[in-house]
Amino acid sequence: MQAVGFFLQVAVKRSRSHYSTIATPKLSAFRAISFIFLVIIWSAFSASVSANGFNKLFIQEVMVCYDKQETQSIGAIPRQNCKKTTLGEVEPNNSLTWIVATFDLDTTKGINKPLGLFFSAKAAAEFYLNGELIGRNGYPSVEKKGERAGAMDSVIYIPLELIKKQQNELVIKLSAHHGIVNLGGFIQRAIITHYDSPQNMVLRHYLPSLLPLGVLVIGLIFSSTLAALQSKNQRNVLLPLFTLFVVLQLLTEVSRGLIPYDYSYHDIRLLFILLLGTLSGQCLLLHIVKSFLTKAHRKYFFLSMLLTLVGIYLGESMESKTVIAIQVPAWISFIIAAYQAFQKNEAAARSAIALLVFSSAIAIQPDKFLDIYFYYFVASLLLFFFIQHAIAYKTERSLKLVAQSRAERLQQALDEYNELQQPSKIQINNGQKVEWTSCDYICCLKGARDYVEIMMSDNRCILHNQGLAVMEEKLPATFLRVHRSFIVNKRFIQSLEKLPSGGGNLILTTGVTVPVSRRIMPKVKSQLT
């Protein structure tokens, strides 16, 4: 008996500090993949609606001329210093730059709205169409002191009477002396389209990103709430951080259409986007490392940071640098999850598939990825992780309930064992007589308003002048409340009869029958099994 008692004490202590792992609920792969597929289909639909809303004429092939002396007339452009190139490859190089482009446009065919030149560049510029000045965005100059910085995005009105059917000549005079940092990519686009404000045109481009933004914001609130509810050891703050950085990155992208700014601040904006992309990529890696590895967390983090910084340094443009900042930790995360999947980890296998799809999407179209696709795919990836996070939280709660139930049962078993070894005594007030009675002689108790009828093992009935609730607090663990008016000693229970109403009757060894209420019946059954 002493060995049994020692075993129960050890079991109670261990149940309070540790509980065994139970199987993680399986996620329905078909439903998750179907949901992600619908998100991507919606993105394609949104993008097509945005792209087909109006016609555009893109200026791409140009003649660029560099002017060291600030030519005042477009007729005196130093064409001997000109060369053919694409618009995206033009670099002012601290000099006055002339850009010449020709295009054909028949205004008699379906053009019934005012036209404008949407120009996005880190430069101050003047615009000439067929020899006529049509607008300015700042004031370009051969020197910094003579330049007035223009807006990053501008729209110049194009009079229809200036347009010819063929061989229209567009001349752009520009300079870029006010850049805070030189990250290249001075001119992003020049588009002839229907006239509108530059902010509306930029927002129209980012309009399809509103859906993933809503998903990300809801996911941020959801994952943050789950992280707050989880225990300290199981708390996952990396997923909310990952989501937060992606939300900030998307808001920084969209802010271009909300807040007009001078071109000199554009590179600062790009650096902030790169920083957020790097932080989100490392949070993704750490989330995978923490989920599937028990050690060497710092080693993988420093390896990822090293490879990411090398990739950023070697990247040719800010877009490619930002893609690398996300792609490198994503591929490392995939390798870790895939390796764990081969070790028969089902959760790692699901994560590996999601990361493979995400990383492959970046690799297929890296130059277009950050425009629209990124936020749809990252929203889909985060949806997957949100589901995994919810499953982990549910699993943790189940483990806590199992551990709590186990600890309570073991504690009760220990209390009952101690009661058997050394029965406790209880004070009974019987009229003018007060006596101390051993609890193992009490068969059951029945409430009688402010009194209690105590049935003894020798069939005596003692009337005690305290209520049943007060007596329940004084009795040891061997007693069980089975009805609003009855408490029984489990040592005297012989059998349990179930009734059609859901309740039952307990038959005691003394021959007494005690009713069991329907509400307490499940607890009684669990105590007797």
Coordinates of C-alpha atoms in Angstrom, one line a residue, residues 89-419:
E89 CA 17.7 52.6 -69.0
V90 CA 17.9 56.4 -69.1
E91 CA 20.2 57.9 -66.4
P92 CA 20.6 61.7 -66.1
N93 CA 24.1 61.4 -64.6
N94 CA 24.0 64.9 -63.0
S95 CA 23.5 66.5 -66.4
L96 CA 20.6 67.9 -68.4
T97 CA 19.0 65.1 -70.4
W98 CA 16.8 65.3 -73.5
I99 CA 14.6 62.4 -74.3
V100 CA 13.0 62.1 -77.8
A101 CA 10.3 59.6 -78.7
T102 CA 8.0 59.3 -81.7
F103 CA 4.6 57.7 -81.9
D104 CA 1.6 57.3 -84.1
L105 CA -1.9 58.1 -82.8
D106 CA -5.1 58.5 -84.7
T107 CA -7.4 60.7 -82.6
T108 CA -10.4 60.0 -84.9
K109 CA -10.7 56.4 -83.7
G110 CA -12.5 56.1 -80.4
I111 CA -10.8 58.9 -78.5
N112 CA -13.6 60.9 -77.0
K113 CA -12.0 61.9 -73.7
P114 CA -9.1 64.3 -72.9
L115 CA -5.7 62.7 -73.1
G116 CA -2.7 63.0 -70.8
L117 CA 0.8 61.9 -70.5
F118 CA 1.3 59.9 -67.3
F119 CA 5.0 60.3 -66.4
S120 CA 6.6 58.6 -63.4
A121 CA 10.3 59.5 -62.8
K122 CA 12.8 60.6 -60.2
A123 CA 13.4 63.9 -62.1
A124 CA 12.1 67.4 -62.8
A125 CA 10.9 67.7 -66.4
E126 CA 9.5 69.8 -69.2
F127 CA 7.3 68.2 -71.9
Y128 CA 7.1 69.2 -75.6
L129 CA 4.8 67.7 -78.2
N130 CA 5.6 68.5 -81.8
G131 CA 7.6 71.5 -80.8
E132 CA 5.1 73.0 -78.4
L133 CA 5.5 73.1 -74.6
I134 CA 2.6 71.3 -73.0
G135 CA 3.6 71.2 -69.3
R136 CA 6.2 71.0 -66.6
N137 CA 6.8 68.9 -63.5
G138 CA 9.2 71.0 -61.5
Y139 CA 12.0 72.9 -63.3
P140 CA 14.9 71.0 -64.8
S141 CA 18.4 72.5 -64.9
V142 CA 21.9 71.6 -65.7
E143 CA 22.9 72.4 -62.1
K144 CA 21.3 71.5 -58.8
K145 CA 20.8 75.1 -57.6
G146 CA 18.7 75.9 -60.7
E147 CA 16.5 72.8 -60.5
R148 CA 13.2 72.7 -58.6
A149 CA 12.3 69.1 -57.8
G150 CA 9.1 67.7 -59.4
A151 CA 6.6 65.2 -58.1
M152 CA 7.3 61.5 -58.5
D153 CA 4.1 61.0 -60.5
S154 CA 2.6 63.6 -62.8
V155 CA 0.1 63.9 -65.6
I156 CA 0.5 66.4 -68.4
Y157 CA -2.6 67.4 -70.4
I158 CA -2.2 66.7 -74.2
P159 CA -4.2 69.0 -76.5
L160 CA -5.8 66.9 -79.1
E161 CA -5.1 69.6 -81.8
L162 CA -1.4 69.0 -81.4
I163 CA -1.6 65.3 -82.2
K164 CA -0.9 64.1 -85.7
K165 CA -1.8 60.7 -87.1
Q166 CA 1.8 59.8 -87.7
Q167 CA 5.3 60.7 -86.5
N168 CA 4.4 62.7 -83.4
E169 CA 7.5 63.8 -81.6
L170 CA 7.5 63.9 -77.8
V171 CA 10.5 65.6 -76.2
I172 CA 11.2 65.5 -72.5
K173 CA 13.8 67.8 -70.9
L174 CA 14.7 66.5 -67.5
S175 CA 17.3 66.6 -64.7
A176 CA 17.7 64.7 -61.4
H177 CA 20.0 66.6 -58.9
H178 CA 17.9 66.3 -55.7
G179 CA 18.0 62.5 -55.2
I180 CA 18.9 61.7 -51.6
V181 CA 20.3 58.3 -52.6
N182 CA 21.0 57.0 -56.1
L183 CA 19.4 53.6 -56.5
G184 CA 19.0 53.8 -60.3
G185 CA 15.7 53.3 -62.2
F186 CA 15.2 57.0 -62.7
I187 CA 12.3 56.7 -65.2
Q188 CA 9.6 54.1 -64.5
R189 CA 7.0 54.7 -67.1
A190 CA 5.6 57.2 -69.7
I191 CA 2.1 56.4 -70.8
I192 CA -0.4 58.3 -73.0
T193 CA -3.9 57.6 -71.8
H194 CA -7.1 59.3 -70.7
Y195 CA -6.4 62.3 -68.6
D196 CA -6.8 61.8 -64.8
S197 CA -5.0 62.8 -61.6
P198 CA -1.7 61.0 -61.0
Q199 CA -3.0 59.7 -57.7
N200 CA -6.0 58.1 -59.3
M201 CA -3.9 56.4 -61.9
V202 CA -1.5 55.0 -59.3
L203 CA -4.4 53.9 -57.1
R204 CA -6.1 52.2 -60.1
H205 CA -2.9 50.2 -60.4
Y206 CA -3.0 49.1 -56.8
L207 CA -6.8 48.6 -56.7
P208 CA -6.5 44.7 -57.0
S209 CA -4.3 44.8 -53.9
L210 CA -7.2 45.9 -51.7
L211 CA -8.5 42.3 -51.3
P212 CA -5.2 40.9 -49.9
L213 CA -4.9 44.0 -47.7
G214 CA -8.2 43.2 -46.1
V215 CA -7.2 39.5 -45.7
L216 CA -3.9 40.5 -44.2
V217 CA -5.4 43.0 -41.7
I218 CA -8.0 40.4 -40.5
G219 CA -5.2 37.8 -40.3
L220 CA -3.0 40.2 -38.3
I221 CA -5.8 40.7 -35.7
F222 CA -6.6 37.0 -35.7
S223 CA -3.0 35.8 -35.2
S224 CA -2.3 38.5 -32.6
T225 CA -5.3 37.5 -30.6
L226 CA -4.3 33.8 -30.7
A227 CA -0.7 34.7 -29.7
A228 CA -2.1 36.6 -26.7
L229 CA -4.2 33.7 -25.6
Q230 CA -1.5 31.1 -25.9
S231 CA 0.7 30.2 -23.0
K232 CA 4.2 31.8 -22.8
N233 CA 6.0 28.6 -23.9
Q234 CA 3.7 28.1 -26.9
R235 CA 3.2 31.8 -27.9
N236 CA 3.8 32.4 -31.6
V237 CA 4.6 36.1 -32.1
L238 CA 6.6 35.5 -35.4
L239 CA 3.4 35.0 -37.5
P240 CA 1.8 38.3 -36.3
L241 CA 5.1 40.0 -36.9
F242 CA 5.4 38.5 -40.4
T243 CA 1.9 39.7 -41.2
L244 CA 2.5 43.2 -39.7
F245 CA 5.6 43.7 -41.9
V246 CA 3.7 42.6 -45.0
V247 CA 0.8 44.9 -44.2
L248 CA 3.2 47.8 -43.7
Q249 CA 4.9 46.9 -47.0
L250 CA 1.6 46.9 -48.9
L251 CA 0.5 50.2 -47.2
T252 CA 3.8 51.8 -48.2
E253 CA 3.2 50.7 -51.8
V254 CA -0.3 52.0 -51.8
S255 CA 0.7 55.3 -50.1
R256 CA 2.1 56.4 -53.4
G257 CA -1.4 56.9 -54.7
L258 CA -2.6 58.6 -51.5
I259 CA 0.2 61.0 -50.7
P260 CA 1.9 62.9 -53.5
Y261 CA 5.6 63.5 -52.8
D262 CA 8.7 64.9 -54.5
Y263 CA 10.9 62.5 -56.5
S264 CA 13.8 63.0 -54.0
Y265 CA 11.9 60.9 -51.4
H266 CA 11.1 58.0 -53.7
D267 CA 14.4 56.1 -53.0
I268 CA 13.7 56.4 -49.2
R269 CA 10.3 54.8 -49.8
L270 CA 12.0 52.0 -51.8
L271 CA 14.6 51.4 -49.1
F272 CA 11.8 51.2 -46.5
I273 CA 10.0 48.6 -48.7
L274 CA 13.3 46.6 -49.0
L275 CA 13.7 46.8 -45.2
L276 CA 10.1 45.5 -44.6
G277 CA 10.6 42.7 -47.2
T278 CA 13.8 41.6 -45.4
L279 CA 12.1 41.6 -42.0
S280 CA 9.1 39.7 -43.2
G281 CA 11.3 37.1 -44.9
Q282 CA 13.4 36.5 -41.8
C283 CA 10.2 36.3 -39.7
L284 CA 8.9 33.6 -42.1
L285 CA 12.2 31.7 -41.7
L286 CA 12.1 31.9 -37.9
H287 CA 8.5 30.8 -37.8
I288 CA 9.4 27.7 -39.7
V289 CA 12.6 27.1 -37.7
K290 CA 10.7 27.4 -34.4
S291 CA 7.8 25.2 -35.6
F292 CA 9.9 22.2 -36.8
L293 CA 13.4 22.5 -35.2
T294 CA 14.3 22.2 -31.5
K295 CA 17.8 23.7 -31.7
A296 CA 20.2 25.7 -33.9
H297 CA 17.7 28.5 -34.4
R298 CA 20.4 31.2 -34.5
K299 CA 22.5 29.2 -37.0
Y300 CA 19.8 29.2 -39.5
F301 CA 18.9 32.8 -38.9
F302 CA 22.4 34.0 -39.4
L303 CA 22.9 31.8 -42.5
S304 CA 19.7 33.3 -44.0
M305 CA 20.7 36.8 -43.1
L306 CA 24.1 36.3 -44.7
L307 CA 22.7 34.9 -47.9
T308 CA 20.0 37.5 -48.0
L309 CA 22.5 40.4 -47.6
V310 CA 24.8 39.0 -50.3
G311 CA 21.8 38.6 -52.7
I312 CA 20.6 42.2 -52.0
Y313 CA 24.1 43.5 -52.7
L314 CA 24.3 41.6 -56.0
G315 CA 20.7 42.6 -57.1
E316 CA 20.6 44.9 -60.1
S317 CA 17.5 46.9 -59.2
M318 CA 15.4 47.6 -56.1
E319 CA 12.7 45.3 -57.3
S320 CA 15.1 42.4 -57.7
K321 CA 16.7 43.2 -54.3
T322 CA 13.3 43.1 -52.6
V323 CA 12.5 39.8 -54.3
I324 CA 15.8 38.3 -53.1
A325 CA 15.1 39.6 -49.6
I326 CA 11.9 37.4 -49.6
Q327 CA 13.0 34.6 -51.8
V328 CA 16.2 33.5 -50.0
P329 CA 14.5 32.9 -46.6
A330 CA 11.5 31.4 -48.3
W331 CA 13.7 28.7 -50.0
I332 CA 15.6 28.0 -46.9
S333 CA 12.3 27.6 -45.1
F334 CA 11.1 25.2 -47.8
I335 CA 14.3 23.1 -47.4
I336 CA 13.8 22.9 -43.6
A337 CA 10.2 21.9 -43.9
A338 CA 10.9 19.4 -46.7
Y339 CA 13.6 17.7 -44.6
Q340 CA 11.2 17.4 -41.7
A341 CA 8.5 16.1 -44.0
F342 CA 10.9 13.2 -44.9
Q343 CA 11.0 12.5 -41.2
K344 CA 7.3 11.7 -41.3
N345 CA 6.2 15.1 -40.0
E346 CA 2.7 15.8 -41.5
A347 CA 2.6 19.4 -40.5
A348 CA 6.0 20.0 -42.1
A349 CA 4.8 18.3 -45.3
R350 CA 1.9 20.7 -45.6
S351 CA 4.1 23.7 -44.9
A352 CA 6.7 22.5 -47.5
I353 CA 4.0 22.3 -50.2
A354 CA 2.8 25.8 -49.4
L355 CA 6.3 27.2 -49.4
L356 CA 7.2 25.5 -52.6
V357 CA 4.2 27.1 -54.4
F358 CA 5.0 30.5 -52.9
S359 CA 8.7 30.3 -53.8
S360 CA 8.1 29.0 -57.3
A361 CA 5.7 31.8 -58.0
I362 CA 8.5 34.3 -57.2
A363 CA 10.9 32.4 -59.4
I364 CA 8.6 32.3 -62.4
Q365 CA 8.0 36.0 -62.7
P366 CA 10.3 37.9 -60.4
D367 CA 10.1 41.2 -62.2
K368 CA 6.3 41.3 -62.0
F369 CA 5.9 39.7 -58.7
L370 CA 6.0 42.8 -56.4
D371 CA 3.4 44.6 -58.5
I372 CA 0.3 42.6 -57.7
Y373 CA 1.0 38.9 -57.5
F374 CA 3.2 39.1 -54.3
Y375 CA 0.4 40.3 -52.1
Y376 CA -2.1 37.6 -53.3
F377 CA 0.4 34.8 -52.9
V378 CA 1.6 36.0 -49.5
A379 CA -2.0 36.4 -48.4
S380 CA -2.7 32.9 -49.5
L381 CA 0.5 31.7 -47.7
L382 CA -0.5 33.5 -44.5
L383 CA -4.0 32.1 -44.7
F384 CA -2.4 28.6 -44.6
F385 CA -0.3 29.6 -41.6
F386 CA -3.3 31.2 -39.9
I387 CA -5.1 27.8 -40.1
Q388 CA -2.1 26.0 -38.8
H389 CA -1.9 28.6 -36.0
A390 CA -5.5 28.0 -35.1
I391 CA -4.9 24.3 -35.0
A392 CA -1.9 24.7 -32.8
Y393 CA -4.0 26.8 -30.4
K394 CA -6.8 24.3 -30.3
T395 CA -4.3 21.5 -29.7
E396 CA -2.7 23.4 -26.8
R397 CA -6.1 24.0 -25.2
S398 CA -6.9 20.3 -25.6
L399 CA -3.6 19.4 -24.0
K400 CA -4.3 21.7 -21.1
L401 CA -7.8 20.3 -20.5
V402 CA -6.4 16.7 -20.7
A403 CA -3.6 17.6 -18.3
Q404 CA -6.0 19.4 -15.9
S405 CA -8.5 16.5 -15.9
R406 CA -5.7 14.0 -15.4
A407 CA -4.2 16.0 -12.5
E408 CA -7.7 16.2 -10.8
R409 CA -8.3 12.5 -11.2
L410 CA -4.9 11.7 -9.8
Q411 CA -5.3 14.1 -6.9
Q412 CA -8.6 12.6 -6.1
A413 CA -7.1 9.1 -6.2
L414 CA -4.4 10.2 -3.8
D415 CA -6.9 11.8 -1.5
E416 CA -9.0 8.7 -1.5
Y417 CA -5.9 6.6 -0.8
N418 CA -4.9 8.8 2.1
E419 CA -8.5 8.6 3.4

